Amino acid sequence: MGEPLMPPPPAGKASSRATTALILGIVGLVCCPLCGPFAWFMGMQEGKAIKAGQSSAAGQGLATVGMVLGILGTLYFVFVLLWVLFFGGMAMLSALSSAASQ
């Protein structure tokens, strides 16, 4: 008969940086795309800290999700910026050409 299975040791609490990366990622995707790059950076830094043993491994999931949401938020921010610049520029050119033709 084999030995009884031991429960895994407690993982500890996730760090506040992992939680902050997750929150910034959600905010960056939902309402403020400017938060996306910050979530990406914080999630990446926290992932490195976890791999180096400087932070609790319990925050790995939160940091990863925060980083992915940060990447998506950053892409969303870039597309919004291009949209505004392109169509804003087109509207300005249209207004200038109609004003010049009068």
mmCIF file of C-alpha atoms in Angstrom:
data_model
loop_
_atom_site.group_PDB
_atom_site.id
_atom_site.type_symbol
_atom_site.label_atom_id
_atom_site.label_comp_id
_atom_site.label_asym_id
_atom_site.label_seq_id
_atom_site.Cartn_x
_atom_site.Cartn_y
_atom_site.Cartn_z
ATOM 1 C CA MET A 1 0.000 0.000 0.000
ATOM 2 C CA GLY A 2 1.405 3.425 -0.957
ATOM 3 C CA GLU A 3 1.943 6.443 1.193
ATOM 4 C CA PRO A 4 -1.007 8.783 1.715
ATOM 5 C CA LEU A 5 -1.012 11.811 -0.532
ATOM 6 C CA MET A 6 0.112 14.985 1.182
ATOM 7 C CA PRO A 7 -1.711 18.208 0.424
ATOM 8 C CA PRO A 8 0.380 20.780 -1.434
ATOM 9 C CA PRO A 9 1.905 23.545 0.680
ATOM 10 C CA PRO A 10 0.013 26.830 0.728
ATOM 11 C CA ALA A 11 0.953 28.990 -2.230
ATOM 12 C CA GLY A 12 0.835 32.313 -0.409
ATOM 13 C CA LYS A 13 -0.796 35.517 -1.505
ATOM 14 C CA ALA A 14 -0.397 37.140 -4.884
ATOM 15 C CA SER A 15 1.641 40.320 -4.825
ATOM 16 C CA SER A 16 0.013 43.703 -5.161
ATOM 17 C CA ARG A 17 1.930 44.265 -8.425
ATOM 18 C CA ALA A 18 0.241 41.245 -10.009
ATOM 19 C CA THR A 19 -3.157 42.505 -8.884
ATOM 20 C CA THR A 20 -2.374 46.012 -10.134
ATOM 21 C CA ALA A 21 -1.348 44.631 -13.537
ATOM 22 C CA LEU A 22 -4.657 42.774 -13.766
ATOM 23 C CA ILE A 23 -6.709 45.829 -12.784
ATOM 24 C CA LEU A 24 -4.829 48.089 -15.216
ATOM 25 C CA GLY A 25 -5.328 45.501 -17.956
ATOM 26 C CA ILE A 26 -9.075 45.409 -17.378
ATOM 27 C CA VAL A 27 -9.342 49.203 -17.222
ATOM 28 C CA GLY A 28 -7.176 49.515 -20.342
ATOM 29 C CA LEU A 29 -9.418 47.204 -22.304
ATOM 30 C CA VAL A 30 -12.766 48.475 -21.030
ATOM 31 C CA CYS A 31 -12.550 52.243 -20.769
ATOM 32 C CA CYS A 32 -9.052 53.768 -20.821
ATOM 33 C CA PRO A 33 -6.734 52.326 -23.469
ATOM 34 C CA LEU A 34 -3.874 54.435 -22.130
ATOM 35 C CA CYS A 35 -3.620 52.011 -19.168
ATOM 36 C CA GLY A 36 -2.829 49.098 -21.523
ATOM 37 C CA PRO A 37 0.919 49.705 -21.903
ATOM 38 C CA PHE A 38 1.299 50.106 -18.131
ATOM 39 C CA ALA A 39 -0.487 46.793 -17.505
ATOM 40 C CA TRP A 40 1.705 45.089 -20.105
ATOM 41 C CA PHE A 41 4.874 46.437 -18.483
ATOM 42 C CA MET A 42 3.817 45.636 -14.910
ATOM 43 C CA GLY A 43 2.665 42.123 -15.822
ATOM 44 C CA MET A 44 5.936 41.439 -17.608
ATOM 45 C CA GLN A 45 8.018 42.760 -14.692
ATOM 46 C CA GLU A 46 6.029 40.734 -12.161
ATOM 47 C CA GLY A 47 6.428 37.586 -14.271
ATOM 48 C CA LYS A 48 10.202 38.113 -14.265
ATOM 49 C CA ALA A 49 10.168 38.670 -10.492
ATOM 50 C CA ILE A 50 8.221 35.434 -9.979
ATOM 51 C CA LYS A 51 10.653 33.461 -12.151
ATOM 52 C CA ALA A 52 13.579 34.956 -10.224
ATOM 53 C CA GLY A 53 11.985 33.931 -6.915
ATOM 54 C CA GLN A 54 11.572 37.522 -5.737
ATOM 55 C CA SER A 55 7.787 37.355 -5.675
ATOM 56 C CA SER A 56 5.171 34.786 -4.720
ATOM 57 C CA ALA A 57 4.254 32.238 -7.385
ATOM 58 C CA ALA A 58 0.598 32.724 -6.462
ATOM 59 C CA GLY A 59 0.534 35.868 -8.588
ATOM 60 C CA GLN A 60 1.702 34.172 -11.804
ATOM 61 C CA GLY A 61 -1.823 33.828 -13.214
ATOM 62 C CA LEU A 62 -2.803 37.388 -12.346
ATOM 63 C CA ALA A 63 0.415 38.775 -13.808
ATOM 64 C CA THR A 64 -0.007 36.769 -17.016
ATOM 65 C CA VAL A 65 -3.626 37.800 -17.488
ATOM 66 C CA GLY A 66 -2.718 41.417 -16.726
ATOM 67 C CA MET A 67 0.067 41.280 -19.297
ATOM 68 C CA VAL A 68 -2.193 39.766 -21.986
ATOM 69 C CA LEU A 69 -4.944 42.298 -21.300
ATOM 70 C CA GLY A 70 -2.279 45.003 -21.401
ATOM 71 C CA ILE A 71 -1.148 43.821 -24.833
ATOM 72 C CA LEU A 72 -4.745 43.837 -26.080
ATOM 73 C CA GLY A 73 -5.339 47.267 -24.522
ATOM 74 C CA THR A 74 -2.172 48.595 -26.158
ATOM 75 C CA LEU A 75 -3.269 47.313 -29.561
ATOM 76 C CA TYR A 76 -6.676 48.886 -28.990
ATOM 77 C CA PHE A 77 -4.969 52.178 -28.064
ATOM 78 C CA VAL A 78 -2.842 52.115 -31.233
ATOM 79 C CA PHE A 79 -5.879 51.428 -33.439
ATOM 80 C CA VAL A 80 -7.872 54.218 -31.770
ATOM 81 C CA LEU A 81 -4.955 56.603 -32.200
ATOM 82 C CA LEU A 82 -4.549 55.713 -35.876
ATOM 83 C CA TRP A 83 -8.305 56.010 -36.416
ATOM 84 C CA VAL A 84 -8.418 59.479 -34.871
ATOM 85 C CA LEU A 85 -5.306 60.670 -36.687
ATOM 86 C CA PHE A 86 -6.372 59.293 -40.064
ATOM 87 C CA PHE A 87 -10.029 60.301 -39.991
ATOM 88 C CA GLY A 88 -9.294 63.465 -38.052
ATOM 89 C CA GLY A 89 -6.763 64.397 -40.709
ATOM 90 C CA MET A 90 -9.217 63.493 -43.469
ATOM 91 C CA ALA A 91 -11.913 65.674 -41.891
ATOM 92 C CA MET A 92 -9.474 68.570 -41.600
ATOM 93 C CA LEU A 93 -8.422 68.236 -45.247
ATOM 94 C CA SER A 94 -12.052 68.071 -46.296
ATOM 95 C CA ALA A 95 -12.876 71.201 -44.326
ATOM 96 C CA LEU A 96 -9.878 73.039 -45.752
ATOM 97 C CA SER A 97 -10.680 72.038 -49.320
ATOM 98 C CA SER A 98 -14.323 73.083 -48.993
ATOM 99 C CA ALA A 99 -13.263 76.394 -47.458
ATOM 100 C CA ALA A 100 -10.718 76.975 -50.236
ATOM 101 C CA SER A 101 -13.274 76.272 -52.973
ATOM 102 C CA GLN A 102 -15.620 78.989 -51.733
#
